Tab-separated table of C-alpha atoms in Angstrom:
chain	number	residue	atom	x	y	z
A	244	UNK	CA	107.138	92.614	103.053
A	245	UNK	CA	109.148	95.768	102.391
A	246	UNK	CA	112.071	93.708	101.039
A	247	UNK	CA	109.656	91.705	98.882
A	248	UNK	CA	108.316	94.973	97.401
A	249	UNK	CA	111.846	96.107	96.571
A	250	UNK	CA	112.592	92.826	94.795
A	251	UNK	CA	109.649	92.798	92.416
A	252	UNK	CA	110.139	96.530	91.708
A	253	UNK	CA	113.769	95.773	90.808
A	254	UNK	CA	112.647	93.133	88.322
A	255	UNK	CA	109.989	95.465	86.934
A	256	UNK	CA	112.435	98.395	86.564
A	257	UNK	CA	115.071	96.191	84.909
A	258	UNK	CA	112.793	94.892	82.170
A	259	UNK	CA	111.068	98.241	81.663
A	260	UNK	CA	114.466	99.861	81.077
A	261	UNK	CA	115.775	97.202	78.677
A	262	UNK	CA	112.526	97.292	76.703
A	263	UNK	CA	112.514	101.102	76.523
A	264	UNK	CA	116.167	101.124	75.445
A	265	UNK	CA	115.445	98.692	72.603
A	266	UNK	CA	117.664	95.948	74.026
A	267	UNK	CA	114.571	93.709	73.983
A	268	UNK	CA	112.785	94.161	70.652
A	269	UNK	CA	109.039	93.676	70.052
A	270	UNK	CA	108.283	89.982	69.897
A	271	UNK	CA	111.198	88.963	72.138
A	272	UNK	CA	110.293	86.294	74.685
A	273	UNK	CA	111.070	86.886	78.355
A	274	UNK	CA	112.514	84.073	80.467
A	275	UNK	CA	109.883	81.936	82.120
A	276	UNK	CA	108.835	82.907	85.640
A	277	UNK	CA	110.352	79.724	87.059
A	278	UNK	CA	113.673	80.205	85.258
A	279	UNK	CA	113.977	83.929	86.114
A	280	UNK	CA	113.150	83.280	89.768
A	281	UNK	CA	115.851	80.581	89.929
A	282	UNK	CA	118.430	82.865	88.255
A	283	UNK	CA	117.757	85.721	90.684
A	284	UNK	CA	117.221	83.607	93.773
A	285	UNK	CA	113.747	85.195	94.204
A	286	UNK	CA	110.407	83.515	94.779
A	287	UNK	CA	108.194	82.806	91.764
A	288	UNK	CA	105.554	85.126	93.255
A	289	UNK	CA	108.003	88.040	93.228
A	290	UNK	CA	108.874	87.575	89.533
A	291	UNK	CA	105.242	86.952	88.612
A	292	UNK	CA	104.163	90.223	90.260
A	293	UNK	CA	106.819	92.102	88.256
A	294	UNK	CA	105.660	90.474	85.011
A	295	UNK	CA	102.035	91.334	85.811
A	296	UNK	CA	102.991	94.995	86.319
A	297	UNK	CA	104.852	95.027	82.992
A	298	UNK	CA	101.803	93.518	81.294
A	299	UNK	CA	99.479	96.051	82.943
A	300	UNK	CA	101.656	98.905	81.650
A	301	UNK	CA	101.626	97.463	78.126
A	302	UNK	CA	105.299	96.440	77.875
A	303	UNK	CA	104.670	92.691	77.590
A	304	UNK	CA	101.787	90.367	76.801
A	305	UNK	CA	101.019	86.879	78.081
A	306	UNK	CA	100.343	84.163	75.503
A	307	UNK	CA	98.644	81.088	77.002
A	308	UNK	CA	100.832	77.963	77.082
A	309	UNK	CA	103.705	79.956	75.595
A	310	UNK	CA	105.008	82.717	77.891
A	311	UNK	CA	105.508	86.488	78.013
A	312	UNK	CA	106.500	88.522	74.946
A	313	UNK	CA	107.537	92.155	74.413
A	314	UNK	CA	104.823	94.195	72.681
A	315	UNK	CA	105.247	96.951	70.111
A	316	UNK	CA	103.733	99.373	72.622
A	317	UNK	CA	106.636	101.843	72.460
A	318	UNK	CA	106.710	102.081	68.673
A	319	UNK	CA	103.072	103.127	68.699
A	320	UNK	CA	103.709	105.632	71.485
A	321	UNK	CA	106.513	107.238	69.482
A	322	UNK	CA	104.045	108.478	66.877
A	323	UNK	CA	103.267	105.715	64.356
A	324	UNK	CA	99.818	106.208	62.893
A	325	UNK	CA	97.249	103.632	61.930
A	326	UNK	CA	96.225	100.468	63.663
A	327	UNK	CA	95.283	99.983	67.287
A	328	UNK	CA	97.718	100.365	70.127
A	329	UNK	CA	98.551	97.254	72.191
A	330	UNK	CA	96.994	98.796	75.307
A	331	UNK	CA	93.793	99.420	73.336
A	332	UNK	CA	93.875	95.886	71.887
A	333	UNK	CA	94.236	94.487	75.409
A	334	UNK	CA	91.318	96.515	76.689
A	335	UNK	CA	89.164	95.344	73.773
A	336	UNK	CA	89.901	91.760	74.885
A	337	UNK	CA	88.778	92.462	78.481
A	338	UNK	CA	85.272	91.164	79.064
A	339	UNK	CA	85.035	92.039	82.751
A	340	UNK	CA	87.138	94.919	84.033
A	341	UNK	CA	87.544	94.732	87.810
A	342	UNK	CA	90.895	96.560	87.630
A	343	UNK	CA	90.054	99.920	86.076
A	344	UNK	CA	90.827	103.114	87.965
A	345	UNK	CA	88.384	104.930	85.682
A	346	UNK	CA	84.963	106.252	86.541
A	347	UNK	CA	81.394	105.071	86.023
A	348	UNK	CA	80.077	107.200	83.122
A	349	UNK	CA	76.699	107.480	84.828
A	350	UNK	CA	78.043	109.332	87.863
A	351	UNK	CA	79.455	112.562	86.464
A	352	UNK	CA	77.180	115.389	85.276
A	353	UNK	CA	78.899	116.141	81.984
A	354	UNK	CA	76.194	118.622	80.981
A	355	UNK	CA	76.793	120.710	84.115
A	356	UNK	CA	80.587	120.693	83.715
A	357	UNK	CA	80.306	121.660	80.047
A	358	UNK	CA	78.258	124.685	81.056
A	359	UNK	CA	80.974	125.870	83.452
A	360	UNK	CA	83.683	125.252	80.857
A	361	UNK	CA	81.754	127.270	78.251
A	362	UNK	CA	81.436	130.143	80.709
A	363	UNK	CA	85.162	129.982	81.441
A	364	UNK	CA	86.044	130.044	77.747
A	365	UNK	CA	83.985	133.215	77.294
A	366	UNK	CA	86.363	135.154	79.575
A	367	UNK	CA	88.504	136.285	76.649
A	368	UNK	CA	90.595	138.916	78.437
A	369	UNK	CA	91.493	136.568	81.276
A	370	UNK	CA	92.461	133.744	78.936
A	371	UNK	CA	94.849	136.005	77.005
A	372	UNK	CA	97.279	136.018	79.950
A	373	UNK	CA	99.406	133.307	81.539
A	374	UNK	CA	97.997	131.698	84.653
A	375	UNK	CA	99.210	132.496	88.148
A	376	UNK	CA	102.113	130.161	88.919
A	377	UNK	CA	100.533	129.345	92.290
A	378	UNK	CA	97.041	128.828	90.849
A	379	UNK	CA	94.196	131.225	90.069
A	380	UNK	CA	93.559	133.432	93.147
A	381	UNK	CA	89.763	132.992	93.089
A	382	UNK	CA	90.120	129.198	92.874
A	383	UNK	CA	92.510	129.184	95.839
A	384	UNK	CA	90.029	131.294	97.797
A	385	UNK	CA	87.206	128.855	96.994
A	386	UNK	CA	89.463	125.930	97.884
A	387	UNK	CA	90.383	127.426	101.262
A	388	UNK	CA	86.696	127.718	102.150
A	389	UNK	CA	85.867	124.216	100.929
A	390	UNK	CA	88.792	122.563	102.750
A	391	UNK	CA	88.054	124.353	105.999
A	392	UNK	CA	84.390	123.338	105.927
A	393	UNK	CA	84.726	119.757	104.695
A	394	UNK	CA	88.183	118.532	105.755
A	395	UNK	CA	89.072	120.695	108.740
A	396	UNK	CA	92.149	122.021	106.887
A	397	UNK	CA	93.377	125.326	108.299
A	398	UNK	CA	94.763	127.423	105.474
A	399	UNK	CA	94.723	130.740	103.669
A	400	UNK	CA	94.463	131.132	99.876
A	401	UNK	CA	98.128	132.163	99.711
A	402	UNK	CA	99.248	128.892	101.330
A	403	UNK	CA	97.640	126.806	98.552
A	404	UNK	CA	99.566	125.768	95.417
A	405	UNK	CA	97.645	124.357	92.433
A	406	UNK	CA	99.183	122.012	89.857
A	407	UNK	CA	98.400	119.377	87.224
A	408	UNK	CA	98.530	116.248	89.370
A	409	UNK	CA	100.168	115.170	92.618
A	410	UNK	CA	103.414	114.158	90.924
A	411	UNK	CA	103.768	117.655	89.501
A	412	UNK	CA	103.305	119.158	92.963
A	413	UNK	CA	105.891	116.804	94.450
A	414	UNK	CA	108.351	118.021	91.826
A	415	UNK	CA	107.763	121.555	93.145
A	416	UNK	CA	108.016	120.436	96.757
A	417	UNK	CA	111.133	118.256	96.623
A	418	UNK	CA	113.639	121.091	95.958
A	419	UNK	CA	112.387	122.716	99.172
A	420	UNK	CA	112.826	119.579	101.309
A	421	UNK	CA	115.796	117.827	99.721
A	422	UNK	CA	117.789	118.284	102.938
A	423	UNK	CA	115.526	115.682	104.565
A	424	UNK	CA	117.253	112.340	105.191
A	425	UNK	CA	114.674	109.975	103.734
A	426	UNK	CA	110.939	109.452	103.165
A	427	UNK	CA	108.937	106.725	104.886
A	428	UNK	CA	105.724	105.543	103.238
A	429	UNK	CA	103.111	104.668	105.849
A	430	UNK	CA	100.464	102.288	104.492
A	431	UNK	CA	100.043	101.739	100.759
A	432	UNK	CA	103.068	102.950	98.745
A	433	UNK	CA	102.464	105.631	96.092
A	434	UNK	CA	104.892	104.171	93.554
A	435	UNK	CA	104.879	107.135	91.143
A	436	UNK	CA	105.437	109.532	94.037
A	437	UNK	CA	108.312	107.415	95.312
A	438	UNK	CA	109.999	107.796	91.930
A	439	UNK	CA	109.923	111.608	92.292
A	440	UNK	CA	111.718	111.432	95.647
A	441	UNK	CA	114.348	109.120	94.190
A	442	UNK	CA	114.901	111.554	91.315
A	443	UNK	CA	115.792	114.174	93.931
A	444	UNK	CA	118.113	111.745	95.753
A	445	UNK	CA	115.788	111.375	98.742
A	446	UNK	CA	115.893	107.683	99.765
A	447	UNK	CA	112.497	105.943	99.866
A	448	UNK	CA	111.761	103.430	102.621
A	449	UNK	CA	108.472	101.534	102.098
A	450	UNK	CA	106.921	99.478	104.846
A	451	UNK	CA	106.124	102.143	107.411
A	452	UNK	CA	108.900	102.067	109.997
A	453	UNK	CA	109.309	104.761	112.627
A	454	UNK	CA	110.645	107.923	110.903
A	455	UNK	CA	114.074	109.061	112.040
A	456	UNK	CA	114.655	112.680	113.118
A	457	UNK	CA	114.800	115.025	110.141
A	458	UNK	CA	112.982	112.655	107.762
A	459	UNK	CA	109.629	112.668	105.913
A	460	UNK	CA	106.539	110.595	106.683
A	461	UNK	CA	104.356	110.161	103.584
A	462	UNK	CA	100.904	108.961	104.534
A	463	UNK	CA	97.509	108.542	102.871
A	464	UNK	CA	95.320	108.387	106.009
A	465	UNK	CA	92.173	107.461	104.080
A	466	UNK	CA	93.924	104.635	102.217
A	467	UNK	CA	96.147	102.829	104.727
A	468	UNK	CA	95.472	99.604	102.852
A	469	UNK	CA	94.685	99.088	99.179
A	470	UNK	CA	90.992	98.589	99.971
A	471	UNK	CA	90.680	101.767	102.012
A	472	UNK	CA	91.212	101.297	105.764
A	473	UNK	CA	91.165	104.709	107.473
A	474	UNK	CA	93.784	105.815	110.033
A	475	UNK	CA	92.026	106.446	113.387
A	476	UNK	CA	92.228	109.869	115.036
A	477	UNK	CA	94.332	108.568	117.932
A	478	UNK	CA	96.991	107.333	115.502
A	479	UNK	CA	96.914	110.659	113.666
A	480	UNK	CA	97.552	112.488	116.913
A	481	UNK	CA	100.367	110.068	117.781
A	482	UNK	CA	102.038	110.765	114.421
A	483	UNK	CA	101.706	114.525	114.915
A	484	UNK	CA	103.384	114.341	118.331
A	485	UNK	CA	106.219	112.184	116.981
A	486	UNK	CA	106.722	114.635	114.118
A	487	UNK	CA	107.023	117.554	116.526
A	488	UNK	CA	109.490	115.726	118.759
A	489	UNK	CA	111.712	114.485	115.910
A	490	UNK	CA	111.413	117.343	113.380
A	491	UNK	CA	109.620	115.046	110.924
A	492	UNK	CA	107.754	116.550	107.969
A	493	UNK	CA	104.387	114.860	107.343
A	494	UNK	CA	103.112	114.684	103.758
A	495	UNK	CA	99.390	113.980	104.032
A	496	UNK	CA	98.068	112.657	100.721
A	497	UNK	CA	94.335	112.902	101.390
A	498	UNK	CA	93.024	111.450	98.139
A	499	UNK	CA	89.684	109.610	98.343
A	500	UNK	CA	88.998	111.080	101.804
A	501	UNK	CA	85.657	112.424	100.548
A	502	UNK	CA	84.543	108.882	99.782
A	503	UNK	CA	84.281	107.560	103.323
A	504	UNK	CA	81.230	105.316	103.087
A	505	UNK	CA	80.214	104.009	106.484
A	506	UNK	CA	81.262	106.738	108.915
A	507	UNK	CA	81.880	110.461	109.000
A	508	UNK	CA	85.178	111.526	107.377
A	509	UNK	CA	88.008	111.670	109.906
A	510	UNK	CA	89.522	115.175	110.328
A	511	UNK	CA	92.688	115.807	108.337
A	512	UNK	CA	96.083	115.479	109.987
A	513	UNK	CA	96.884	119.020	108.826
A	514	UNK	CA	93.925	120.437	110.767
A	515	UNK	CA	95.018	118.636	113.941
A	516	UNK	CA	98.687	119.656	113.604
A	517	UNK	CA	99.067	122.861	115.599
A	518	UNK	CA	102.870	122.800	115.193
A	519	UNK	CA	102.604	123.172	111.410
A	520	UNK	CA	104.662	120.147	110.351
A	521	UNK	CA	102.224	118.908	107.705
A	522	UNK	CA	101.964	119.452	103.951
A	523	UNK	CA	98.435	118.616	102.779
A	524	UNK	CA	97.956	117.139	99.273
A	525	UNK	CA	94.608	116.768	97.498
A	526	UNK	CA	93.268	116.074	94.015
A	527	UNK	CA	90.068	116.396	91.991
A	528	UNK	CA	90.710	113.378	89.747
A	529	UNK	CA	88.206	111.251	91.659
A	530	UNK	CA	85.818	113.995	92.726
A	531	UNK	CA	85.359	115.093	89.104
A	532	UNK	CA	87.056	113.190	86.259
A	533	UNK	CA	90.474	111.487	86.026
A	534	UNK	CA	91.190	113.560	82.914
A	535	UNK	CA	90.787	116.831	84.839
A	536	UNK	CA	94.326	117.078	86.148
A	537	UNK	CA	93.810	119.531	88.997
A	538	UNK	CA	95.566	118.890	92.309
A	539	UNK	CA	96.682	121.151	95.133
A	540	UNK	CA	98.904	121.274	98.194
A	541	UNK	CA	98.677	123.352	101.345
A	542	UNK	CA	102.079	124.451	102.609
A	543	UNK	CA	102.837	125.148	106.282
A	544	UNK	CA	104.321	128.518	107.227
A	545	UNK	CA	107.842	127.089	107.508
A	546	UNK	CA	107.807	126.192	103.788
A	547	UNK	CA	105.969	129.203	102.391
A	548	UNK	CA	109.035	131.458	102.367
A	549	UNK	CA	111.013	128.781	100.513
A	550	UNK	CA	108.203	128.412	98.005
A	551	UNK	CA	108.074	132.151	97.347
A	552	UNK	CA	111.790	132.073	96.548
A	553	UNK	CA	111.429	129.368	93.887
A	554	UNK	CA	107.734	129.266	92.941
A	555	UNK	CA	107.838	132.111	90.452
A	556	UNK	CA	110.435	130.230	88.387
A	557	UNK	CA	107.878	127.510	87.583
A	558	UNK	CA	105.049	127.955	85.087
A	559	UNK	CA	101.552	126.849	86.040
A	560	UNK	CA	100.857	123.380	84.601
A	561	UNK	CA	97.096	123.192	85.247
A	562	UNK	CA	94.635	124.454	82.633
A	563	UNK	CA	93.582	128.029	83.365
A	564	UNK	CA	90.138	127.465	81.836
A	565	UNK	CA	89.557	124.409	84.050
A	566	UNK	CA	90.653	126.368	87.117
A	567	UNK	CA	88.145	129.128	86.309
A	568	UNK	CA	85.388	126.574	85.737
A	569	UNK	CA	86.191	124.659	88.930
A	570	UNK	CA	86.156	127.820	91.028
A	571	UNK	CA	82.546	128.593	90.115
A	572	UNK	CA	81.632	124.886	90.271
A	573	UNK	CA	82.736	124.874	93.934
A	574	UNK	CA	81.086	128.207	94.767
A	575	UNK	CA	77.731	127.039	93.408
A	576	UNK	CA	77.786	123.911	95.582
A	577	UNK	CA	78.129	121.481	92.681
A	578	UNK	CA	81.292	119.842	94.028
A	579	UNK	CA	79.600	118.822	97.283
A	580	UNK	CA	76.563	117.642	95.306
A	581	UNK	CA	78.829	115.573	93.041
A	582	UNK	CA	80.538	113.956	96.040
A	583	UNK	CA	77.199	113.027	97.633
A	584	UNK	CA	76.025	111.432	94.399
A	585	UNK	CA	79.294	109.534	93.900
A	586	UNK	CA	79.246	108.173	97.465
A	587	UNK	CA	75.673	106.955	97.081
A	588	UNK	CA	76.412	105.187	93.802
A	589	UNK	CA	79.670	103.661	95.099
A	590	UNK	CA	78.072	102.266	98.266
A	591	UNK	CA	75.417	100.563	96.137
A	592	UNK	CA	78.033	99.218	93.700
A	593	UNK	CA	80.246	97.871	96.480
A	594	UNK	CA	77.281	96.081	98.061
A	595	UNK	CA	76.371	94.606	94.656
A	596	UNK	CA	79.956	93.408	94.131
A	597	UNK	CA	80.150	91.835	97.596
A	598	UNK	CA	76.803	90.102	97.047
A	599	UNK	CA	78.033	88.687	93.730
A	600	UNK	CA	81.263	87.412	95.324
A	601	UNK	CA	79.365	85.762	98.183
A	602	UNK	CA	76.852	84.168	95.815
A	603	UNK	CA	79.613	82.630	93.702
A	604	UNK	CA	82.330	81.790	96.248
A	605	UNK	CA	80.299	81.468	99.447
A	606	UNK	CA	82.387	81.068	102.606
A	607	UNK	CA	85.530	79.933	100.770
A	608	UNK	CA	86.843	83.530	100.609
A	609	UNK	CA	87.171	86.424	103.055
A	610	UNK	CA	85.998	89.831	101.848
A	611	UNK	CA	87.595	93.115	102.937
A	612	UNK	CA	84.945	95.805	102.601
A	613	UNK	CA	86.304	99.225	101.608
A	614	UNK	CA	85.850	101.977	104.192
A	615	UNK	CA	86.833	104.456	101.493
A	616	UNK	CA	88.061	104.452	97.918
A	617	UNK	CA	87.001	102.114	95.121
A	618	UNK	CA	88.604	98.721	95.832
A	619	UNK	CA	87.357	95.626	97.616
A	620	UNK	CA	89.820	92.956	98.750
A	621	UNK	CA	89.072	89.240	98.447
A	622	UNK	CA	91.326	86.809	100.332
A	623	UNK	CA	91.462	83.424	98.606
A	624	UNK	CA	93.258	81.810	101.526
A	625	UNK	CA	96.840	81.108	102.684
A	626	UNK	CA	97.568	78.678	99.852
A	627	UNK	CA	96.421	81.005	97.082
A	628	UNK	CA	98.736	83.027	94.853
A	629	UNK	CA	97.164	86.394	93.947
A	630	UNK	CA	99.529	87.067	91.034
A	631	UNK	CA	98.775	83.680	89.497
A	632	UNK	CA	95.016	84.159	89.937
A	633	UNK	CA	95.244	87.523	88.160
A	634	UNK	CA	97.268	86.063	85.308
A	635	UNK	CA	94.876	83.156	84.817
A	636	UNK	CA	91.935	85.580	84.955
A	637	UNK	CA	93.554	87.855	82.355
A	638	UNK	CA	93.862	84.919	79.954
A	639	UNK	CA	90.063	84.606	80.140
A	640	UNK	CA	89.441	88.337	79.640
A	641	UNK	CA	88.928	89.195	83.323
A	642	UNK	CA	90.986	92.056	84.772
A	643	UNK	CA	91.739	92.040	88.513
A	644	UNK	CA	94.703	93.284	90.547
A	645	UNK	CA	97.052	91.271	92.780
A	646	UNK	CA	97.324	92.319	96.405
A	647	UNK	CA	99.457	90.903	99.183
A	648	UNK	CA	99.596	87.147	99.781
A	649	UNK	CA	96.401	85.505	98.595
A	650	UNK	CA	94.378	88.725	98.366
A	651	UNK	CA	92.995	89.893	95.011
A	652	UNK	CA	91.742	93.469	94.573
A	653	UNK	CA	88.493	94.234	92.755
A	654	UNK	CA	87.628	97.745	91.574
A	655	UNK	CA	83.946	98.642	91.460
A	656	UNK	CA	84.663	102.092	89.990
A	657	UNK	CA	84.101	101.853	86.237
A	658	UNK	CA	82.259	98.594	85.516
A	659	UNK	CA	78.451	98.437	85.439
A	660	UNK	CA	77.121	96.666	88.529
A	661	UNK	CA	74.797	94.573	86.376
A	662	UNK	CA	77.841	92.738	85.015
A	663	UNK	CA	79.235	91.849	88.449
A	664	UNK	CA	77.504	88.418	88.837
A	665	UNK	CA	78.539	87.074	85.425
A	666	UNK	CA	82.061	88.505	85.804
A	667	UNK	CA	82.585	86.848	89.194
A	668	UNK	CA	81.163	83.556	87.868
A	669	UNK	CA	83.596	83.724	84.933
A	670	UNK	CA	86.467	84.334	87.368
A	671	UNK	CA	85.542	81.263	89.406
A	672	UNK	CA	85.407	79.168	86.233
A	673	UNK	CA	88.880	80.406	85.246
A	674	UNK	CA	90.283	79.584	88.697
A	675	UNK	CA	88.767	76.102	88.794
A	676	UNK	CA	89.797	75.350	85.217
A	677	UNK	CA	93.429	76.070	86.067
A	678	UNK	CA	93.339	74.199	89.342
A	679	UNK	CA	94.049	77.159	91.593
A	680	UNK	CA	91.486	76.030	94.130
């Protein structure tokens, strides 16, 4: 599967680059999936997955019975005013959005967050200065207490670095670890993160092999599969021991760990790692809002000295006002309250989605219930083609994501649960109409 991933990413990167360079102008037609697969010697599924990714990112659009065409997405991004962007036009055409990584508007307490933001914006003297390059000290102190209590992370405020998103933090981290041989992604591959490593000439090896001595193991223990399988404690301990024996640096990306629905959250790898070979990464995009770009990493002692040498040369990228607001939000217990509310809503939404799928498809599909996160996997069987199902669904205004083999991924994050039954029924009609099943 690792080689398959590399192939469709190669196709995706090739067309993205030629479109961005202008070599393929808006309106240009891409070769058919069958023809491109034959030219490259790849399977049709591989090329179709690449085309679906290009369509999801707005570079191309599928026209029924005609093919794939380059959009004018980039010309709108470059600053043209007026009209609606292609991405917005596509979203207007979506009737049932089972692919969104957004958030249910009914979950977040906007009124509470606005109050904290107003209080932060009243701190005139503090806002007249640049933010601490490592993150506001009081926020890091609140974070250290929260992580110790809720995730078993052992850290001090001065070992925490705050930034605007995980990718930004990886850009700070990579100069400190560029002597590492390569990075292995265990479980689901963080594609945007992999690009950062490649930019720093650190080879990326997806597929989860055994890390070689002196390498990096990148792991999201609460999202080992797309639909949220959690890495058991025994496997966490095994990884820690291997890291100590082979001088492997573990990067623990613990996003979505708070949303563990059917069991108690498993302790973090960082908290179990007495040898200090783990960098812990976390984010508030899901706990609060995706638009609040506040992430953080906890550095082990062996990297703190390196960070202090280079950290002051980087400006803080996260909003100072949002850091001030978040600090008090955590101290007043609102973050834990928000997580409890989100978990309760998400459990109910996942159950509603599963019930709708079972009502419509019965025993003809296998359902992978999410232990954590916001995706549910539906396996349409060994003869099904997930990429083709997603493309046919998109033509009928239904957004879903392709997984591996015959598995299709459904997000229950943003869509209202009341629309689940009619959306799943519309998907079945689209599949039957096109003869997929």
